[in-house]
Each structure stands twice: as structure tokens, then as C-alpha cells.
Coordinates of N, CA and C in Angstrom, one line a residue:
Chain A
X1 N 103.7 115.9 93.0 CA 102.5 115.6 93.8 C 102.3 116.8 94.7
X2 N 100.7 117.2 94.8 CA 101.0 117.9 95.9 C 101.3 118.1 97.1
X3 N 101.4 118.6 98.1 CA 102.1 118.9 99.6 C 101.2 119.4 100.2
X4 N 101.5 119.0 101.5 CA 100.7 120.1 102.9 C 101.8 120.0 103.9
X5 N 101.7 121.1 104.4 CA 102.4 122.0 105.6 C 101.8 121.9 106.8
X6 N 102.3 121.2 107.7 CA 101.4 121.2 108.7 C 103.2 122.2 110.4
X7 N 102.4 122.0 111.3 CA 103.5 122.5 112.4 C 103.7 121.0 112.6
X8 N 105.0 120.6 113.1 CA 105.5 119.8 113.8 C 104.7 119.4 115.0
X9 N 104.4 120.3 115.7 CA 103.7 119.9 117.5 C 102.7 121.0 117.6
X10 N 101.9 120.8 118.5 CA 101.2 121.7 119.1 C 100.7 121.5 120.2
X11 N 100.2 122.3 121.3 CA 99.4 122.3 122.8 C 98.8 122.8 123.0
X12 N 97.6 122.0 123.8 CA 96.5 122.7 123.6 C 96.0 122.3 125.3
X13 N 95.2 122.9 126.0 CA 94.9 122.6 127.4 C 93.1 121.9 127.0
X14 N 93.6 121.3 128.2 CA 92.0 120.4 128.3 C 90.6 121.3 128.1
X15 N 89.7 120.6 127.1 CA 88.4 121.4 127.3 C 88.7 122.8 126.9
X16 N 89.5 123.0 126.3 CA 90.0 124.7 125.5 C 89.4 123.9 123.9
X17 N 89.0 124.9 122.9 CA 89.5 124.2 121.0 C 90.8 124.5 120.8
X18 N 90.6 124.0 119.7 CA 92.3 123.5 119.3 C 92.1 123.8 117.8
X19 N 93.1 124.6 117.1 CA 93.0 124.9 115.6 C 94.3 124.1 115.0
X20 N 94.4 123.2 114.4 CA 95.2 122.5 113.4 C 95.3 123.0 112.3
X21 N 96.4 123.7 112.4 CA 96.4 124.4 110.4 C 97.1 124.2 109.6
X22 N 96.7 123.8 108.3 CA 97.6 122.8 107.3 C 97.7 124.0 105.9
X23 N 98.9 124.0 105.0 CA 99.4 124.7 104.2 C 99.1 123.7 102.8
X24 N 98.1 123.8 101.8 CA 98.4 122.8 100.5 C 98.5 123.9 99.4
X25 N 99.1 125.1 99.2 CA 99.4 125.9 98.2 C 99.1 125.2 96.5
X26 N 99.8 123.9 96.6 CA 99.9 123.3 95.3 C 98.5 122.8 95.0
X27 N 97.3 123.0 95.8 CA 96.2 122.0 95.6 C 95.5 121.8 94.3
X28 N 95.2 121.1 93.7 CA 94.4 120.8 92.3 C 93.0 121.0 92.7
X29 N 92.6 121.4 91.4 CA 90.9 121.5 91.7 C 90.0 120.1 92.1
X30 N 90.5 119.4 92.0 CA 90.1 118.0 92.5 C 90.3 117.1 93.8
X31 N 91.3 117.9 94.3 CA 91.8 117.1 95.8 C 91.1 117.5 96.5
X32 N 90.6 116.4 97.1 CA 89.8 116.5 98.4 C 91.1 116.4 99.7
X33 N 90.5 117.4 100.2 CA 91.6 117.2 101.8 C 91.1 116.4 103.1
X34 N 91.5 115.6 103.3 CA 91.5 115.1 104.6 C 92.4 115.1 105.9
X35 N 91.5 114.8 107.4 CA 92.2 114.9 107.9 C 92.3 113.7 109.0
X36 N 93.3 112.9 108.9 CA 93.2 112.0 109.5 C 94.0 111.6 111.3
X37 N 94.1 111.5 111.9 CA 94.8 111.5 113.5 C 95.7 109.7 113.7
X38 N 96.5 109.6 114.4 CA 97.0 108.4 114.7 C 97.3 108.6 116.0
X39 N 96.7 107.2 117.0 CA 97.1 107.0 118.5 C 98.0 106.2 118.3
X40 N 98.9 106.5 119.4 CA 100.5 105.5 119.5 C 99.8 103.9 119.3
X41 N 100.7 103.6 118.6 CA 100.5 101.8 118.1 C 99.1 101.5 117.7
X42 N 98.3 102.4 117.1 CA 97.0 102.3 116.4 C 97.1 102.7 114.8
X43 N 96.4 102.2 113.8 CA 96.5 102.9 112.5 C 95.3 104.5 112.3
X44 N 95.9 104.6 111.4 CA 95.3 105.7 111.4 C 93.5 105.9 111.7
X45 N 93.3 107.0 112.0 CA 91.3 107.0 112.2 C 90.8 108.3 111.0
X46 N 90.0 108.3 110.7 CA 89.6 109.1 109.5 C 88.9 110.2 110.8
X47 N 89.2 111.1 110.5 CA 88.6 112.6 111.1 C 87.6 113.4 110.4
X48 N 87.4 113.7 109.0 CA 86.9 114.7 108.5 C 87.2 115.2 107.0
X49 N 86.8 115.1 105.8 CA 86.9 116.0 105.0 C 86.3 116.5 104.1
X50 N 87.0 117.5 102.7 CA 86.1 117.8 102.6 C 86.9 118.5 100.8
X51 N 85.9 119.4 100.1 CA 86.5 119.4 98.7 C 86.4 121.4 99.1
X52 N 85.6 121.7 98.9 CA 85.3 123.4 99.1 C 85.1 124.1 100.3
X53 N 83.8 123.0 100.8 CA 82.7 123.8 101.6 C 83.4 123.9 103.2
X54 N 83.0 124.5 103.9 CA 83.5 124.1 105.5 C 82.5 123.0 105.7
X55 N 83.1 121.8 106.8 CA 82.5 120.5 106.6 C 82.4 120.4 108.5
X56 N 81.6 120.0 109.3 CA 81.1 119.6 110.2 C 80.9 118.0 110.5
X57 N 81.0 117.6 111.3 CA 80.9 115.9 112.2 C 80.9 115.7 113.4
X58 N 80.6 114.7 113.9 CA 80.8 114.7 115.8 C 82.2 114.7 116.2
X59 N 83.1 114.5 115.9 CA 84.4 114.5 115.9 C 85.0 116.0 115.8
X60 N 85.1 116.7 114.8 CA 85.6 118.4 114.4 C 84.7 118.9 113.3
X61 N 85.4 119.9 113.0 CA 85.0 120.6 112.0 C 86.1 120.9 111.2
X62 N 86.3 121.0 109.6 CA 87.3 121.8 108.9 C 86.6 123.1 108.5
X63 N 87.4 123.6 108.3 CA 87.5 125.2 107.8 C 88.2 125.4 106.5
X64 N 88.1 125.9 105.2 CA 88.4 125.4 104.2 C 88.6 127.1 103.7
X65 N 89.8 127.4 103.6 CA 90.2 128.7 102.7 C 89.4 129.1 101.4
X66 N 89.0 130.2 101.5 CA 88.3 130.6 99.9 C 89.3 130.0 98.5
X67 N 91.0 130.4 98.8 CA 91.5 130.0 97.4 C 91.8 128.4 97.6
X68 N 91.9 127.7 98.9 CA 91.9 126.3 99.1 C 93.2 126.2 99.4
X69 N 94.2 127.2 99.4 CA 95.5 126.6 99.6 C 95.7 126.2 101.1
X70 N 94.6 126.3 101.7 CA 95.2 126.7 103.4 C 93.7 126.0 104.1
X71 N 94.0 124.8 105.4 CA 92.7 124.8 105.8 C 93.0 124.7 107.3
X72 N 92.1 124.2 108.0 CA 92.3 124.3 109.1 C 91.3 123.2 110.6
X73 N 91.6 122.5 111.1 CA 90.9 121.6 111.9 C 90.5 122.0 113.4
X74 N 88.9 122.2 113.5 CA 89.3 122.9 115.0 C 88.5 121.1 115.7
X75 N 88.9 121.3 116.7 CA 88.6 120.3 117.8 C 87.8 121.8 118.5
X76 N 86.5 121.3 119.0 CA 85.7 122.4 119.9 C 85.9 122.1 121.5
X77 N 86.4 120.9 122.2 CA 86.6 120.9 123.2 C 87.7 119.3 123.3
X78 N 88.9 120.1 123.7 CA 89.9 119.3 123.6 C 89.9 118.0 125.1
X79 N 90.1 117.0 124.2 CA 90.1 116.4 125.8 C 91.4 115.1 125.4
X80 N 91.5 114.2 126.6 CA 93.3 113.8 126.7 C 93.2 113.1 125.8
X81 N 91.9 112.0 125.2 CA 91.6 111.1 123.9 C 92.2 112.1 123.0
X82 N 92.2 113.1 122.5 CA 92.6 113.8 121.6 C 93.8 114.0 121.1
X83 N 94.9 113.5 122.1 CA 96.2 113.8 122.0 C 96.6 112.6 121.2
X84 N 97.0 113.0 120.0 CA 97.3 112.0 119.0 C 98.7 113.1 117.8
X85 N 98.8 112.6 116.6 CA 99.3 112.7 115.3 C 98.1 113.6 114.6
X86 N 97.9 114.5 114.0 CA 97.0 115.0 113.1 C 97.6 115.2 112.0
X87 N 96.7 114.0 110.4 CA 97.9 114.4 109.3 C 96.7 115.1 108.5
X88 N 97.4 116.2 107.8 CA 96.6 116.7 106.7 C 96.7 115.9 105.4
X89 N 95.7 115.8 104.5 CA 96.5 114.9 103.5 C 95.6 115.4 102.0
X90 N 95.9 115.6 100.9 CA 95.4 115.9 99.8 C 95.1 114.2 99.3
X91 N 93.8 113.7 98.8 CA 93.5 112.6 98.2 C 93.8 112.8 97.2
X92 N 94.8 112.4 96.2 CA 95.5 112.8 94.9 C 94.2 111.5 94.0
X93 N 93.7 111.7 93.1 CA 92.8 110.9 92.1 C 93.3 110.5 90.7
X94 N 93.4 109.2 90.6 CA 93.5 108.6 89.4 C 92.7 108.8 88.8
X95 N 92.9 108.8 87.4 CA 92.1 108.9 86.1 C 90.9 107.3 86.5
X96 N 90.0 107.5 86.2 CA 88.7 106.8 86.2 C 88.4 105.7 87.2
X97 N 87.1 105.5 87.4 CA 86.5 105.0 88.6 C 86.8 105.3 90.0
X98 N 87.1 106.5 90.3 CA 87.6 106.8 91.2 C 88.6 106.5 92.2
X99 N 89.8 105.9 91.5 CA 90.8 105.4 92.3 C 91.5 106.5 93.1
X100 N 92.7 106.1 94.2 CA 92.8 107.4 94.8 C 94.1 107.2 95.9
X101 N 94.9 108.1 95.9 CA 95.4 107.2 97.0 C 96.1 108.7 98.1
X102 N 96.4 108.4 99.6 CA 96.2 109.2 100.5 C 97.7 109.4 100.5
X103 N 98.5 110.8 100.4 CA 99.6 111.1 100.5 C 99.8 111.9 102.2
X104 N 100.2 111.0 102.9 CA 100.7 111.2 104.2 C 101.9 112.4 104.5
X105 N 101.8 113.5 104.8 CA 103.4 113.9 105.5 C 103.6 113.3 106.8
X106 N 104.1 114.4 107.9 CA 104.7 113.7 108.9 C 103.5 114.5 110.0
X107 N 102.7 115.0 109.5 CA 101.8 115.1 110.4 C 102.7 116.5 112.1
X108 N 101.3 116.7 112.3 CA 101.1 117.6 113.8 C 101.0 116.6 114.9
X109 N 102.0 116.5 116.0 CA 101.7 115.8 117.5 C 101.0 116.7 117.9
X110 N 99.9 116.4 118.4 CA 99.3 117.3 119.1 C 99.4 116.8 120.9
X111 N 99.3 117.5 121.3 CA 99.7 117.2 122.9 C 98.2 117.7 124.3
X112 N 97.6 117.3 124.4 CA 97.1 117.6 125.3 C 97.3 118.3 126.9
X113 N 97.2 118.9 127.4 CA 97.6 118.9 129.2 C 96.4 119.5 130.0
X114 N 96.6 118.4 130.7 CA 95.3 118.2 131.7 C 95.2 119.8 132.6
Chain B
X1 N 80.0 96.3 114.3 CA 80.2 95.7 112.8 C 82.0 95.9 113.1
X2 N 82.6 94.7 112.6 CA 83.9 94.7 112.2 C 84.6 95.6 112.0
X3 N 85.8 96.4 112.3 CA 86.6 97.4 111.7 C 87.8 96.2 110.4
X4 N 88.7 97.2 109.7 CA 89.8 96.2 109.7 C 90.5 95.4 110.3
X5 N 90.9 94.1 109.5 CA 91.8 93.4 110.4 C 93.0 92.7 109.5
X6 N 93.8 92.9 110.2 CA 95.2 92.4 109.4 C 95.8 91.2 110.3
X7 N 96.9 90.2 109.6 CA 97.3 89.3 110.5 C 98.6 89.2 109.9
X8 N 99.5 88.8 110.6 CA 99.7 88.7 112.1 C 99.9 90.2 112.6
X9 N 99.7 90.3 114.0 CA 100.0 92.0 114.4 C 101.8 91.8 114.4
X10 N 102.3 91.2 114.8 CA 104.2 91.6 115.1 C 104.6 90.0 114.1
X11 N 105.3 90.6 113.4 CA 106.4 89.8 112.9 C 107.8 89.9 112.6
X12 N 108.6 88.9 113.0 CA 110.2 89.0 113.0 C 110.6 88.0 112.0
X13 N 111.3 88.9 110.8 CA 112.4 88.1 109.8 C 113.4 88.4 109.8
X14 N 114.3 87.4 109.2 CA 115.8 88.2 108.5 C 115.9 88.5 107.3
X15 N 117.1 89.1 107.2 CA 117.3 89.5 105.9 C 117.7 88.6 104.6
X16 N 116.8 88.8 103.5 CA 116.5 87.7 102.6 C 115.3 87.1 102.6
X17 N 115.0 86.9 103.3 CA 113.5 86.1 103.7 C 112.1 86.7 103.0
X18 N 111.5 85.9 102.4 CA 109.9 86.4 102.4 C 108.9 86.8 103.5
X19 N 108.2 87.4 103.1 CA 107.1 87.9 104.1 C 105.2 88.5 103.5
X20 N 104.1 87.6 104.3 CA 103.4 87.7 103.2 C 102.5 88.3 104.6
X21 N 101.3 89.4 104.5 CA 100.6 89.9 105.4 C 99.3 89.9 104.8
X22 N 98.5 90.1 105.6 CA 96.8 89.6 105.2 C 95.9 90.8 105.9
X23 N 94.9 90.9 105.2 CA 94.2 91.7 105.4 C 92.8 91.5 105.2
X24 N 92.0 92.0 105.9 CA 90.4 91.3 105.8 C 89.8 93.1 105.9
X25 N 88.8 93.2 104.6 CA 88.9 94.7 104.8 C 86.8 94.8 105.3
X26 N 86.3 96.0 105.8 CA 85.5 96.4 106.4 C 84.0 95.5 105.3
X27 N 83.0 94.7 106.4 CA 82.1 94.0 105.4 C 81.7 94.7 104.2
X28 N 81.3 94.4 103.0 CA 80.9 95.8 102.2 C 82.1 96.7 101.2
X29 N 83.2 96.9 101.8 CA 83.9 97.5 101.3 C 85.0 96.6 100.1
X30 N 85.3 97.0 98.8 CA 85.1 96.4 97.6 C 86.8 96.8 97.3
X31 N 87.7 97.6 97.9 CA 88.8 98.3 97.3 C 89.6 98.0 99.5
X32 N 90.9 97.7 98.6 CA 91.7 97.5 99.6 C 93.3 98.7 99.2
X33 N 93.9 99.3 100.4 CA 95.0 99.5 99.6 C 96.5 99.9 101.4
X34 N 97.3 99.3 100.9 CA 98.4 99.3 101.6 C 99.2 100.0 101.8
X35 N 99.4 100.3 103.3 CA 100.9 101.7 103.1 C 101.4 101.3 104.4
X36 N 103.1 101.4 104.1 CA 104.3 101.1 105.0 C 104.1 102.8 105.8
X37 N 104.6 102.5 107.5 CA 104.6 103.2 108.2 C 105.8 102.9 108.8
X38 N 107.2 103.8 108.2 CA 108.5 103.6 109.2 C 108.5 104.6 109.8
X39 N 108.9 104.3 111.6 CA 109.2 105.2 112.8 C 109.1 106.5 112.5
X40 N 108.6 107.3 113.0 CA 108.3 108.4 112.9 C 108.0 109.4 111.7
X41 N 107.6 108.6 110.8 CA 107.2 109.2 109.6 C 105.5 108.9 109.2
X42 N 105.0 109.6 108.4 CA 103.8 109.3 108.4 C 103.9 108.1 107.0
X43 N 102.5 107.7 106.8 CA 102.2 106.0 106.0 C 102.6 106.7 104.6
X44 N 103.3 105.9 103.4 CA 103.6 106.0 102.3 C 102.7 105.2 101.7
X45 N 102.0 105.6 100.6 CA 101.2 104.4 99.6 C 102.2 103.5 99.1
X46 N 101.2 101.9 98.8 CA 102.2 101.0 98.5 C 101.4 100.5 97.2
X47 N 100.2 99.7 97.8 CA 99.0 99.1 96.6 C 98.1 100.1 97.1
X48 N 96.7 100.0 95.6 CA 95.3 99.6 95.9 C 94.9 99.2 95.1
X49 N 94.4 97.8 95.7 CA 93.4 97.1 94.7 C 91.8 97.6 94.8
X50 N 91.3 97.2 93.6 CA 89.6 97.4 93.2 C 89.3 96.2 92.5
X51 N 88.4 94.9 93.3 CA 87.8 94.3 92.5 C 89.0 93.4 91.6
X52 N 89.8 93.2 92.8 CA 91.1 91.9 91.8 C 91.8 92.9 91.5
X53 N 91.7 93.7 90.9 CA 92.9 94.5 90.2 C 93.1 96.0 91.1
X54 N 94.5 96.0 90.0 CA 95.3 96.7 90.8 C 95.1 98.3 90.0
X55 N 94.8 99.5 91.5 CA 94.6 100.6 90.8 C 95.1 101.5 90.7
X56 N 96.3 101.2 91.5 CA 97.4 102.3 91.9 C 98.9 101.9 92.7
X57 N 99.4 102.2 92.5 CA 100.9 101.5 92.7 C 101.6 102.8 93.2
X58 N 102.5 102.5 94.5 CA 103.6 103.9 94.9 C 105.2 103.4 94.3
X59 N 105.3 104.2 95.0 CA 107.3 104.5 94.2 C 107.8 103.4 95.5
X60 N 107.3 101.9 95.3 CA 108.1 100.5 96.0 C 108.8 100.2 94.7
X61 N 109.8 99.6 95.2 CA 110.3 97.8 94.1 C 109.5 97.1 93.8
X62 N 109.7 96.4 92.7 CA 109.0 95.5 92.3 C 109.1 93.7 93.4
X63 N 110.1 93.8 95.0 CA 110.0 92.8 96.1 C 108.8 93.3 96.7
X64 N 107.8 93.8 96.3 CA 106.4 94.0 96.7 C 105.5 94.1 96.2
X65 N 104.7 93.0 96.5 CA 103.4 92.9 95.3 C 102.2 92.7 96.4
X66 N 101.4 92.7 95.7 CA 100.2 92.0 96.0 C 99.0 91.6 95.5
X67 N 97.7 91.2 95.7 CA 96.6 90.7 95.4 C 95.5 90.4 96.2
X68 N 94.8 90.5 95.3 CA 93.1 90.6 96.1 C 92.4 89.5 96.1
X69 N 91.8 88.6 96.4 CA 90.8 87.9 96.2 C 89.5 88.3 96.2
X70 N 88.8 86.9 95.6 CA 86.6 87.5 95.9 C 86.5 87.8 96.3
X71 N 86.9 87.5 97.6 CA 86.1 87.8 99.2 C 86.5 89.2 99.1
X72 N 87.3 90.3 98.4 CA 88.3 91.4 99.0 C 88.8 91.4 99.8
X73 N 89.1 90.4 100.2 CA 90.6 90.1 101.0 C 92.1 90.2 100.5
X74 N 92.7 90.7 101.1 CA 94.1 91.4 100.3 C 95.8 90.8 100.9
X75 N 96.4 90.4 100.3 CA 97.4 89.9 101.2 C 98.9 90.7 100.2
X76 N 99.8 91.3 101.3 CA 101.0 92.0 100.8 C 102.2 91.1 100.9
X77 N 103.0 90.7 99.7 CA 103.8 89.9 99.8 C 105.0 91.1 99.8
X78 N 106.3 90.5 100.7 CA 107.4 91.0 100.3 C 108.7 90.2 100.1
X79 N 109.2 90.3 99.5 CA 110.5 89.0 98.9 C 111.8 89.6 99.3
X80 N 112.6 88.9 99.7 CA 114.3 89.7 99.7 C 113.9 90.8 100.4
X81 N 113.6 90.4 102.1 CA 113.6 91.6 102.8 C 115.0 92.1 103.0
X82 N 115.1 93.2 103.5 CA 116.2 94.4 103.5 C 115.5 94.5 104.9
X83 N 116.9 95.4 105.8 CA 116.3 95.8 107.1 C 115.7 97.0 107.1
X84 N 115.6 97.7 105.7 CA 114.3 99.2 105.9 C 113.6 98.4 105.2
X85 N 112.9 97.8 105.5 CA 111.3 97.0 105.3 C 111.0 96.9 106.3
X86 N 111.8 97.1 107.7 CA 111.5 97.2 109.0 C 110.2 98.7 108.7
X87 N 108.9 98.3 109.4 CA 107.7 98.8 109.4 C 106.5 98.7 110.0
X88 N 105.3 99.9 110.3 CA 104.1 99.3 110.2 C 103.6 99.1 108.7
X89 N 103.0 97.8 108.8 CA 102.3 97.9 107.4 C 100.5 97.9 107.6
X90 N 100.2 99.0 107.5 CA 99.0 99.3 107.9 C 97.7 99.0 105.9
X91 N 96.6 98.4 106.6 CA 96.0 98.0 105.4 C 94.7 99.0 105.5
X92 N 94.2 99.4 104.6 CA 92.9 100.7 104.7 C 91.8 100.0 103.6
X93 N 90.6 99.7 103.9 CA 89.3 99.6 102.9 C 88.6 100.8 102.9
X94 N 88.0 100.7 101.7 CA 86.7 101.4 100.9 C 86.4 101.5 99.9
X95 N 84.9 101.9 100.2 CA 83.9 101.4 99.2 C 84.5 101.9 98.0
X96 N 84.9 102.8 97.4 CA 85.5 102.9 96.3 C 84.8 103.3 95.3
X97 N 83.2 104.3 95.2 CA 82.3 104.0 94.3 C 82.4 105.5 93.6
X98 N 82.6 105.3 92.6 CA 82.7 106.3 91.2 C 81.9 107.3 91.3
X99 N 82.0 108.8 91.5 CA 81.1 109.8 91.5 C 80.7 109.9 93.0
X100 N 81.2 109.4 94.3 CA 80.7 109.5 95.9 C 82.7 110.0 95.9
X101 N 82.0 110.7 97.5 CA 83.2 111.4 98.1 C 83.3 110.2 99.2
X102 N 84.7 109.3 98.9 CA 85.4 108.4 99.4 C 86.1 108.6 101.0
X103 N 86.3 107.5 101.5 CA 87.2 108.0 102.4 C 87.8 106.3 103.2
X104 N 88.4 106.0 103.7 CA 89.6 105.3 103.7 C 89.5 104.5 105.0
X105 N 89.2 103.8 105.8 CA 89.4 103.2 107.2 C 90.4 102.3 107.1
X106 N 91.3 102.8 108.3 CA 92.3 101.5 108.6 C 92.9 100.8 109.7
X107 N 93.3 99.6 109.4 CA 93.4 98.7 110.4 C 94.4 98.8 111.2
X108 N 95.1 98.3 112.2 CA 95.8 98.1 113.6 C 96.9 98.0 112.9
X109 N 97.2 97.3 111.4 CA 98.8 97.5 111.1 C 99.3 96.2 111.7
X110 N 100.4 95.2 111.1 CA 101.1 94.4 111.1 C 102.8 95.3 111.7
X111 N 103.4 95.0 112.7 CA 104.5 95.5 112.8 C 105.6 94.5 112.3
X112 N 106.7 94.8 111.2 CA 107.3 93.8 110.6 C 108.6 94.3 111.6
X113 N 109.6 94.0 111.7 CA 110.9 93.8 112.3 C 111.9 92.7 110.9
X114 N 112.7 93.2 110.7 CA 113.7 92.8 109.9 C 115.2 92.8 110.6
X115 N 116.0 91.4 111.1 CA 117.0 91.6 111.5 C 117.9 90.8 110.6

């Protein structure tokens, strides 16, 4: 299956952006990347994704490598709500009707400070 | 409008015991699928159903099943709990539709405890 590389932690100061960058070297021409965040004792919340293009939302933006192996999450203005888990995840796809299922690593703590 | 919802939020069993979790997935959305979340790790795929059936299966035992009903309502049974079944068991809907770029919403998670 494929993988993604993310950093263990990161810090970021209030109202600065924030670059989350994820490593999927193995990616298939088909995996869509997503990026999803977890607040302590919440399930996960869908953030953003995307297959090639750089992809935009009220939430972030991804940034998506020309060869795909490598992408990247900016937050444009960091604030304390933000201080969560950020997982990169490759949507791996089943053969027909689009089945699909989200392969989690251990994700980026991201840390906020006021 | 509704997000997911799963029931019960915290449950305590022992070991041996069955355990069955429920899930009510977003109005609209046709495809349910389940993933255990142990301490500090991120969620592992378990099921996903589509429409009654089942469309994808992770690397569990076969003390884990489940099923969908009409409504797409989804309930995760587990049999002969073990105390690493100690978990969140977090439930995710979506629409599921062939040829659209998908994406996944999920619920608050059942916390299971196994002693």
C-alpha cells in the first residue's frame, strides 16, 4: 500500500501560515490525497483534497508537487482552533464503483502558541 | 443538517464479551465505513459498506463484522473481545458515487474500554 511521511509535530505562532508537508513517493496515478485534522476526543474533520491540481477552500489550501510524490498543506492564518493532528492520507481505490478506503498514518500534532 | 452519529459514546466490557456499535450516517449519504482508533495512532480501516453490501474489508479477524441496513444505517459487531479492541471506533459516511471525487465525514467515535 502506499505511504505518506508526514513530521511528528510542528509550531506554528498565532495568525503566522503554517506549511504541513507530507512525503507519498509510492503514490499511484489514481490516489487522491487528502488531508484530514483530529481535535482531542473528536473524530476526524475532512480538510481538503485533491488528485493533481493545487486545490483551494475556506479552511487551506494544498499544494501538490509536479511528480505528486510530495504535497503540502498551508493554513494562511493560524489560529488556537487549529491546533489539532494533521493526517496526510492517500485514498487507495477499489476496482469498480468507486469504493475506497482512507489509509491513516500517525499524522503531524500541530501546536499552536498564542 | 445532521453530522454523524454513533451510539453509545463510551463503553465498558470484559474480556470475552460481545460488543455491537451503531451508526446513523449523514442524510443522503448511501456508503458507511468503520475504523478503530487505538491511543495514539492514527484510525485503521475496518468495513465499508455500499448499499447492504460490503466493499471493502481491512487486515481485522473475522470477531468483526458488520452490516448495513435500508435506512444506511450501519452497526459494527465485535465477538470475543481481547483487551486491544480497547479503542476509538470512529464511523465515516459518503455519498459514494462512481466517477465524483469522494470524500469521507466522520462521527464523534464510540470509545470502547475492554477490561
Amino acid at each position: 500500500d502506499a505511504k505518506t511521511t508526514q513530521p511528528n509535530s510542528m509550531e506554528s505562532n498565532e495568525e503566522e501560515p503554517v506549511h504541513l508537508p507530507c512525503n507519498h513517493s509510492t503514490i499511484s496515478g489514481t490516489d487522491y490525497i487528502h488531508w484530514y485534522r483530529q481535535l482531542p476526543s473528536q473524530g476526524p474533520e475532512y480538510v481538503i483534497h485533491g488528485l493533481t491540481s493545487n486545490v483551494n477552500n475556506r479552511m487551506a489550501s494544498l499544494a501538490i508537487a509536479e511528480d505528486r510524490k510530495s504535497s503540502t498543506l498551508i493554513l494562511h492564518r493560524a489560529t488556537l482552533r487549529d491546533a489539532a493532528v494533521y493526517y496526510c492520507i492517500l485514498r487507495l481505490e477499489y476496482s469498480g464503483a468507486g469504493s475506497y478506503q482512507l489509509t491513516f498514518g500517525k499524522g503531524t500534532k500541530l501546536s499552536v502558541i498564542p | 443538517d445532521a453530522g454523524v452519529t454513533q451510539s453509545p459514546t463510551h463503553l465498558i466490557k470484559t474480556r470475552g464479551q460481545h460488543v455491537t456499535l451503531r451508526c446513523s450516517p449523514i442524510s443522503g449519504h448511501k456508503s458507511v465505513s468503520w475504523y478503530q482508533q487505538v491511543l495514539g495512532q492514527g484510525p485503521q480501516f475496518i468495513f465499508q459498506y455500499y448499499e447492504k453490501e460490503e466493499r471493502g474489508r481491512g487486515n481485522f479477524p473475522d470477531r468483526f463484522s458488520a452490516r448495513q441496513f435500508p435506512n444506511y444505517s450501519s452497526e459494527l459487531n465485535v465477538n470475543a473481545l481481547l483487551l486491544g479492541d480497547s479503542a476509538l471506533y470512529l464511523c465515516a459516511s459518503s455519498l459514494l458515487l462512481a466517477g465524483i471525487s469522494d470524500t469521507q465525514y466522520f462521527g464523534p467515535g464510540t470509545r470502547l474500554t475492554v477490561l
